[in-house]
Each structure stands twice: as structure tokens, then as C-alpha cells.
Short mmCIF file of C-alpha atoms in Angstrom, two decimals:
data_model
loop_
_atom_site.label_atom_id
_atom_site.label_comp_id
_atom_site.label_asym_id
_atom_site.label_seq_id
_atom_site.Cartn_x
_atom_site.Cartn_y
_atom_site.Cartn_z
CA ALA A 1 93.41 102.70 116.29
CA ALA A 2 96.67 104.73 117.27
CA ILE A 3 98.38 108.06 120.18
CA LEU A 4 99.71 110.46 118.17
CA VAL A 5 102.16 112.75 120.69
CA VAL A 6 102.13 115.94 119.31
CA PRO A 7 104.10 118.36 121.93
CA ALA A 8 102.94 122.00 122.18
CA LYS A 9 106.40 123.67 123.81
CA ILE A 10 106.93 126.36 121.15
CA GLY A 11 109.84 125.79 118.36
CA GLU A 12 109.62 121.81 119.48
CA PHE A 13 106.28 121.74 117.75
CA GLU A 14 107.48 123.57 114.98
CA THR A 15 110.58 121.48 115.01
CA SER A 16 108.66 118.05 114.84
CA PHE A 17 106.25 119.03 111.99
CA ALA A 18 108.57 120.63 109.75
CA LYS A 19 109.77 118.88 106.15
CA GLY A 20 111.61 115.70 107.26
CA GLY A 21 110.17 116.26 110.87
CA GLN A 22 109.30 113.43 113.08
CA THR A 23 106.16 113.85 114.53
CA LYS A 24 104.95 114.22 110.48
CA GLU A 25 106.83 111.40 110.10
CA HIS A 26 105.07 109.07 112.59
CA ALA A 27 101.70 110.41 111.42
CA THR A 28 102.25 109.76 107.67
CA LEU A 29 103.47 106.29 108.91
CA ILE A 30 100.58 105.58 110.88
CA ARG A 31 97.77 106.18 107.67
CA SER A 32 100.38 103.93 105.95
CA PHE A 33 99.64 101.03 108.43
CA GLY A 34 95.99 101.59 107.65
CA VAL A 35 95.09 102.71 111.24
CA LYS A 36 91.54 104.08 110.87
CA GLN A 37 91.80 105.85 114.80
CA ILE A 38 93.91 108.19 116.14
CA VAL A 39 94.24 109.70 119.28
CA VAL A 40 96.27 113.02 119.18
CA ALA A 41 98.01 113.55 122.50
CA ILE A 42 98.62 117.26 122.82
CA ASN A 43 101.30 116.92 125.50
CA LYS A 44 104.01 119.91 127.26
CA MET A 45 100.85 121.98 127.70
CA ASP A 46 102.15 122.79 131.34
CA LEU A 47 104.86 124.31 129.98
CA VAL A 48 102.88 127.03 127.84
CA GLY A 49 100.61 127.39 130.86
CA TRP A 50 97.43 125.72 129.33
CA SER A 51 97.02 128.33 126.55
CA LYS A 52 93.72 127.44 124.88
CA ALA A 53 95.81 129.48 121.83
CA ARG A 54 98.52 127.19 121.67
CA TYR A 55 96.19 124.26 122.35
CA ASP A 56 93.79 125.48 119.27
CA GLU A 57 96.76 126.16 116.75
CA VAL A 58 98.71 122.94 117.33
CA SER A 59 95.21 121.37 116.88
CA LYS A 60 94.74 122.94 113.28
CA THR A 61 97.94 122.44 112.28
CA VAL A 62 97.57 118.43 113.12
CA VAL A 63 94.26 117.76 111.78
CA GLY A 64 94.79 119.73 108.45
CA PHE A 65 97.72 117.72 107.91
CA LEU A 66 95.84 114.77 108.96
CA ARG A 67 93.11 115.32 106.88
CA SER A 68 95.49 115.82 103.77
CA LEU A 69 96.60 112.06 104.37
CA GLY A 70 92.84 110.92 104.11
CA TYR A 71 91.31 111.09 107.73
CA LYS A 72 88.00 112.93 108.67
CA SER A 73 87.28 114.98 111.61
CA LYS A 74 85.28 111.68 113.36
CA GLN A 75 88.37 109.62 113.20
CA ILE A 76 90.13 112.22 115.06
CA THR A 77 90.02 112.82 118.95
CA LEU A 78 92.42 115.72 120.18
CA VAL A 79 93.29 115.98 123.94
CA PRO A 80 95.56 118.25 125.72
CA VAL A 81 97.65 116.77 127.90
CA SER A 82 101.01 116.74 130.35
CA GLY A 83 103.60 113.41 131.18
CA LEU A 84 105.10 114.84 133.53
CA SER A 85 102.55 116.03 135.29
CA GLY A 86 100.20 113.16 134.56
CA GLU A 87 97.72 115.98 134.12
CA ASN A 88 94.41 114.43 132.00
CA LEU A 89 95.93 111.43 131.67
CA THR A 90 93.45 109.75 133.62
CA GLU A 91 91.28 112.92 134.84
CA ALA A 92 91.50 116.48 134.24
CA LYS A 93 92.07 118.19 137.58
CA SER A 94 94.02 121.84 137.03
CA VAL A 95 91.78 124.87 137.15
CA ASP A 96 94.35 126.04 134.35
CA LEU A 97 92.50 123.10 131.77
CA THR A 98 88.92 122.60 132.92
CA HIS A 99 88.06 126.34 132.73
CA TRP A 100 88.07 125.75 128.66
CA TYR A 101 88.44 122.34 128.36
CA LYS A 102 85.27 119.84 129.10
CA GLY A 103 86.95 116.72 127.05
CA LYS A 104 87.82 113.21 127.83
CA SER A 105 91.08 112.56 129.52
CA LEU A 106 93.17 109.89 127.39
CA ALA A 107 92.28 107.07 129.05
CA GLU A 108 88.84 107.99 128.02
CA ALA A 109 89.78 108.92 124.70
CA ILE A 110 91.01 105.17 124.22
CA ASP A 111 88.47 103.44 125.81
CA ASN A 112 85.99 105.20 123.06
CA ILE A 113 88.03 103.86 120.46
CA PRO A 114 85.62 101.16 118.75
CA ALA A 115 87.49 97.27 119.48
CA PRO A 116 88.29 96.45 115.71
CA LEU A 117 86.83 92.98 114.50
CA ARG A 118 89.49 89.86 115.00
CA ASN A 119 89.65 88.50 111.82
CA GLY A 120 90.34 84.42 112.94
CA GLU A 121 89.50 82.92 109.34
CA GLY A 122 91.42 82.68 106.65
CA ASP A 123 94.72 81.54 105.66
CA LEU A 124 97.48 82.20 109.32
CA CYS A 125 99.69 85.07 108.72
CA MET A 126 101.81 86.71 111.28
CA VAL A 127 104.79 88.92 111.26
CA VAL A 128 108.05 87.98 113.72
CA SER A 129 108.59 90.67 115.40
CA ASP A 130 110.95 89.51 118.01
CA ILE A 131 112.86 85.71 118.38
CA TYR A 132 114.66 84.97 121.90
CA LYS A 133 114.88 82.45 124.37
CA ALA A 134 112.92 82.66 127.79
CA GLN A 135 115.44 82.63 130.66
CA THR A 136 113.22 79.77 133.09
CA SER A 137 113.30 77.48 130.60
CA GLY A 138 115.66 78.51 127.59
CA ALA A 139 113.11 77.62 124.87
CA LEU A 140 112.74 79.23 121.27
CA MET A 141 110.44 82.07 121.46
CA ILE A 142 108.80 83.74 118.47
CA ALA A 143 107.02 87.04 119.32
CA GLY A 144 104.34 88.92 116.69
CA LYS A 145 101.34 89.72 115.72
CA LEU A 146 98.97 87.69 114.12
CA GLU A 147 97.51 89.54 111.06
CA ARG A 148 94.39 86.44 110.53
CA GLY A 149 93.88 83.24 110.90
CA SER A 150 94.48 81.38 114.58
CA VAL A 151 96.46 78.77 116.61
CA ILE A 152 96.97 76.15 118.56
CA PRO A 153 99.57 74.30 120.67
CA LYS A 154 100.63 71.62 118.47
CA ASP A 155 100.20 73.19 114.85
CA LYS A 156 103.00 73.11 112.85
CA LEU A 157 104.27 76.37 111.24
CA LEU A 158 106.03 77.39 108.63
CA VAL A 159 108.22 80.29 108.69
CA MET A 160 109.24 81.84 105.13
CA PRO A 161 110.71 82.72 103.45
CA VAL A 162 113.92 80.77 105.35
CA ASN A 163 111.04 77.09 104.50
CA VAL A 164 111.42 76.36 108.72
CA VAL A 165 108.93 74.37 109.78
CA ALA A 166 108.12 74.37 113.74
CA THR A 167 105.68 73.07 116.24
CA VAL A 168 104.23 75.29 118.78
CA LYS A 169 104.51 74.12 122.07
CA SER A 170 102.73 76.54 124.22
CA ILE A 171 101.11 80.23 123.58
CA THR A 172 101.27 83.53 125.57
CA SER A 173 100.47 87.08 125.59
CA GLN A 174 101.87 89.66 128.01
CA GLY A 175 103.06 86.60 130.11
CA ALA A 176 99.26 84.79 130.16
CA PRO A 177 98.69 81.56 128.37
CA MET A 178 96.47 80.80 125.34
CA LYS A 179 94.58 78.12 124.30
CA ILE A 180 94.03 79.52 120.87
CA ALA A 181 95.38 82.47 119.46
CA CYS A 182 93.17 84.78 116.73
CA GLY A 183 93.97 87.63 114.33
CA GLY A 184 94.40 90.74 116.09
CA ASP A 185 96.30 88.93 119.08
CA ASN A 186 100.13 89.89 120.11
CA VAL A 187 101.55 86.39 121.06
CA GLU A 188 105.06 85.08 121.92
CA LEU A 189 105.00 81.52 120.92
CA SER A 190 107.46 78.79 122.25
CA VAL A 191 107.94 76.19 119.51
CA ARG A 192 110.25 72.94 119.20
CA ASP A 193 111.59 70.62 116.52
CA ILE A 194 114.04 73.84 115.05
CA ASP A 195 117.55 73.04 115.10
CA HIS A 196 120.55 75.26 115.96
CA ASP A 197 120.75 76.29 112.31
CA GLN A 198 117.58 77.15 111.83
CA GLN A 199 117.30 79.14 114.69
CA GLN A 200 120.24 80.95 112.95
CA GLN A 201 118.14 81.78 110.08
CA LEU A 202 115.48 83.23 111.92
CA GLN A 203 115.07 87.25 111.72
CA VAL A 204 112.44 89.97 112.54
CA GLY A 205 110.25 90.56 109.61
CA GLN A 206 109.56 86.76 108.41
CA ILE A 207 106.08 85.85 107.74
CA ILE A 208 104.73 82.46 109.48
CA CYS A 209 102.17 80.93 107.99
CA ALA A 210 100.45 77.09 107.71
CA PRO A 211 103.16 74.47 105.89
CA HIS A 212 99.85 73.32 103.94
CA LYS A 213 99.02 76.50 102.71
CA PRO A 214 102.55 78.65 102.04
CA LEU A 215 102.02 82.29 101.23
CA HIS A 216 103.67 83.74 98.14
CA PHE A 217 106.80 85.52 97.77
CA ILE A 218 107.10 87.93 94.72
CA GLN A 219 109.34 90.77 93.09
CA GLU A 220 106.81 92.89 90.74
CA PHE A 221 103.73 94.13 91.73
CA LYS A 222 101.76 96.99 90.38
CA ALA A 223 100.67 99.40 93.22
CA LYS A 224 98.30 102.44 93.60
CA VAL A 225 100.10 105.19 95.74
CA LEU A 226 99.47 108.86 96.69
CA THR A 227 102.54 110.90 97.13
CA LEU A 228 103.71 113.08 99.78
CA SER A 229 104.96 116.45 100.09
CA ALA A 230 108.88 115.26 98.76
CA LYS A 231 110.51 117.79 96.51
CA ILE A 232 111.60 115.30 93.91
CA PRO A 233 108.85 113.64 92.12
CA LEU A 234 109.11 109.36 91.46
CA PHE A 235 110.22 108.04 88.41
CA ALA A 236 110.99 105.32 86.38
CA GLY A 237 113.79 103.57 87.43
CA GLN A 238 114.65 105.38 91.16
CA ASN A 239 115.72 103.89 94.03
CA ILE A 240 113.13 102.89 96.59
CA VAL A 241 112.88 101.10 100.09
CA VAL A 242 109.65 99.18 100.02
CA PHE A 243 108.04 99.23 103.83
CA SER A 244 105.13 96.08 104.14
CA LEU A 245 104.18 95.39 108.04
CA GLY A 246 107.51 97.25 109.36
CA SER A 247 109.85 95.16 107.04
CA GLY A 248 111.61 97.44 104.42
CA LYS A 249 112.74 96.11 101.10
CA PRO A 250 115.32 98.24 99.06
CA ALA A 251 113.40 97.82 95.02
CA PHE A 252 112.95 100.39 92.29
CA ILE A 253 110.02 102.21 90.41
CA HIS A 254 109.81 100.01 86.91
CA ARG A 255 106.89 101.86 85.16
CA LEU A 256 104.73 104.77 85.80
CA VAL A 257 101.54 103.19 84.43
CA ARG A 258 98.90 106.25 84.60
CA GLN A 259 98.10 109.46 86.77
CA ILE A 260 95.36 109.25 89.10
CA ASP A 261 92.84 112.01 90.05
CA ARG A 262 92.62 111.68 93.89
CA LYS A 263 88.99 112.20 94.33
CA THR A 264 87.11 110.88 91.07
CA GLY A 265 89.79 108.02 90.81
CA GLU A 266 90.10 108.92 87.26
CA THR A 267 92.64 108.60 84.82
CA THR A 268 94.22 112.15 84.04
CA ARG A 269 97.31 110.67 82.30
CA GLU A 270 98.43 107.43 80.73
CA LYS A 271 102.82 106.47 80.93
CA PRO A 272 103.09 109.87 82.63
CA ARG A 273 107.20 111.10 82.95
CA CYS A 274 106.95 111.31 86.20
CA ILE A 275 104.82 111.71 89.31
CA PRO A 276 104.82 114.80 91.48
CA ARG A 277 104.06 115.69 95.04
CA MET A 278 100.76 114.37 96.25
CA SER A 279 99.46 113.41 93.39
CA ALA A 280 97.48 109.35 92.89
CA ALA A 281 98.88 107.58 90.47
CA GLU A 282 99.60 103.59 89.34
CA ILE A 283 103.39 102.33 89.38
CA VAL A 284 105.07 99.15 88.97
CA ILE A 285 108.07 98.10 91.19
CA ARG A 286 110.09 95.90 91.23
CA THR A 287 112.44 94.32 94.69
CA HIS A 288 115.57 93.32 94.46
CA ASP A 289 114.76 90.64 96.43
CA PRO A 290 111.35 88.43 97.31
CA VAL A 291 108.94 90.16 99.31
CA CYS A 292 105.28 88.64 100.87
CA ILE A 293 103.02 90.58 99.51
CA TYR A 294 99.87 90.07 98.39
CA PRO A 295 96.62 92.49 96.39
CA PHE A 296 94.84 94.35 99.45
CA ARG A 297 91.55 92.68 98.39
CA ASP A 298 92.77 89.48 99.32
CA ASN A 299 94.82 89.83 102.10
CA PRO A 300 94.68 93.40 103.31
CA ALA A 301 97.82 92.81 106.22
CA LEU A 302 99.46 92.17 103.15
CA GLY A 303 98.11 94.86 100.85
CA ARG A 304 99.72 98.34 102.32
CA ILE A 305 102.71 99.40 101.62
CA SER A 306 104.66 102.79 102.20
CA ILE A 307 107.67 103.73 100.22
CA ARG A 308 110.52 106.18 101.78
CA ARG A 309 113.56 107.57 99.62
CA ALA A 310 116.60 109.41 101.04
CA ASN A 311 115.12 107.81 105.15
CA GLU A 312 112.24 110.13 104.20
CA THR A 313 108.80 108.87 103.26
CA VAL A 314 107.42 110.06 99.78
CA ALA A 315 104.26 107.27 99.32
CA TYR A 316 101.90 105.26 100.50
CA GLY A 317 99.28 103.23 99.62
CA ILE A 318 98.21 99.58 97.93
CA ILE A 319 98.23 96.67 96.21
CA GLU A 320 96.65 96.76 93.28
CA SER A 321 97.82 93.24 91.66
CA VAL A 322 101.23 90.99 91.52
CA VAL A 323 102.65 90.36 88.61
CA GLN A 324 104.62 87.36 89.22
CA LYS A 325 104.60 84.59 91.72
CA LEU A 326 108.10 83.08 93.08
CA SER A 327 106.74 80.48 95.40
#
């Protein structure tokens, strides 16, 4: 689940939802990450006098855009709030709000989101989000989210693609010690058996897996994508940046396989010359450097991508197949 904060202030909302607007971009990225439930916090309602008309206007625009991304109404929760005054973050007290709004507070809307199933099964997969030295002990810490699998102290870890092996000393989550971490947990791993030169190779965005089951890295794959409202269509030979789990890699579109009907999934054109805005298609992408990407059916966490061009997200989708495995 995700919380999308939208400003209700006149002019600010229009700017944030204009072409290239930050809020619109955030909504697109949320969808590309596979988030299924979204809470829309319509903020700064105090600056428009808790106007129901303004709330309805903003809600209509936001919900319409989210539905164009594939969300259903039951997956979207709208909550009017004021971050400055704290109104309706945990409780609605203002008469200007309560006389027309009878829904949940932001905290209640968050609590109402169904907890996702934790994936402790399958091969270990963790994306590195931070690397630092602990202030007290000086131990090397690797932070990130376990996408699948599990890890316990004394486990051996393999950091890809640099092929650095480490041993887990201890596991914490927000400062609390853990005996075991499973898929879905955000953790900090205290590790050892890494020399200074190997430490210098570690970077945010790298993948941690089990040494006896290393993940594959590839440079060519087929993806099924949905294009957004960019003016310039997608075409073969175009330079792009492919994002997977927050890490971006330079790439280019090698081939346009087919254009697809967004509703039925049927082929509308084989080998199209370009893919226009708001369309579905299958394309083949080649990256300049190896990336850890898997077919969505085999590993959903590593099977989603978003495509950016000229600092704008132009498409998102899932991996259909891997053309070539490098490791």
C-alpha cells in the first residue's frame, strides 16, 4: 500500500497534476511498483476553508487519473486532511469538516488496509537501500527490504553483481533485534567477513541472494508495457532508462514486437513502427550493463519495470521473458 499526498491549495494542485507534475509522477511510480492499495491524503484543506466543492474537484481529477493507471475504485481511499493543524490525521474535530465529511481519519484509513502476505518461501532476494557503519560498534550495516525468502544470523550472503560474500552477524528492524527476517521485512543486517576493498564495491541498488542460489543477470528481455501520456511515442532504437526496484539502468528499445488492445489483450498490430501514448505493447529492451530482472511469473518483485525518458516516466509494465542470461 502507499499514501499519495495531494495538495488542495488552488494553483498548487493544478501544477502538481499538470504534465510533468510531481504528484502525477509519484502516482505513476506507485502503480509501476505494483502497489495495490492507495490512500490519497488531500492535504492543505484548511487553506481552502474545508470546501467540499474543492475536495470533490480534486478527488474527481485524482481518481480519474488513478483509474486510467488501472486502479479500481475499491482500491482507492480519499481522506481530507491538514498536515499543518493535524486535522483528521487521527481525528476530525473541525466543524467546517465534520458537517460534510463522515469518513475515516488518515490513521484509520491506514489501519484499514489489509496486511499483505509475507513471502518467506523461495530464494532469498533483498535490495540494498543503504550501506553505513554503526555509530556505536563500527560494524558494517547493510539495510534493505527482503522481497522474498528469509535470513537468520550466521547465514552467508552473496552481493550481486560484485560477487562479494558476507556473513550475517545480527539482524535489526528499526533498532529492534530479530532472530529471523522474512519477505516483506525492512531490515538492517550487521555483516562481517568483508575486507576494505570489497566494502568499496558495495552500492545502493545491488541485490543480495544466497551463495548457493545466485540470481541471474541479463542484458536483453521482452516486456509488456503500458505507455503514458508522453508526446513522443516509443520506437526502436530509442534511448531510455529502465527502473527496477528503484535502481535505474541506461538502455534502449531494441525491437517493437506488437501492439496490444488494452482491454482484451489481443494483438492489434505486428511489428508496429511506434507505440503511441496510452497504448499497450510488447517490446524488447537491451540494457548497456547487466541487470537483475526475472519474468514476472517467476519473481514478481524483480519482474516489474518503469521506463523513463528525458526525466519523465513514459511507460511501465512487467517482464514477459528473459532473452539472455549472463550469470
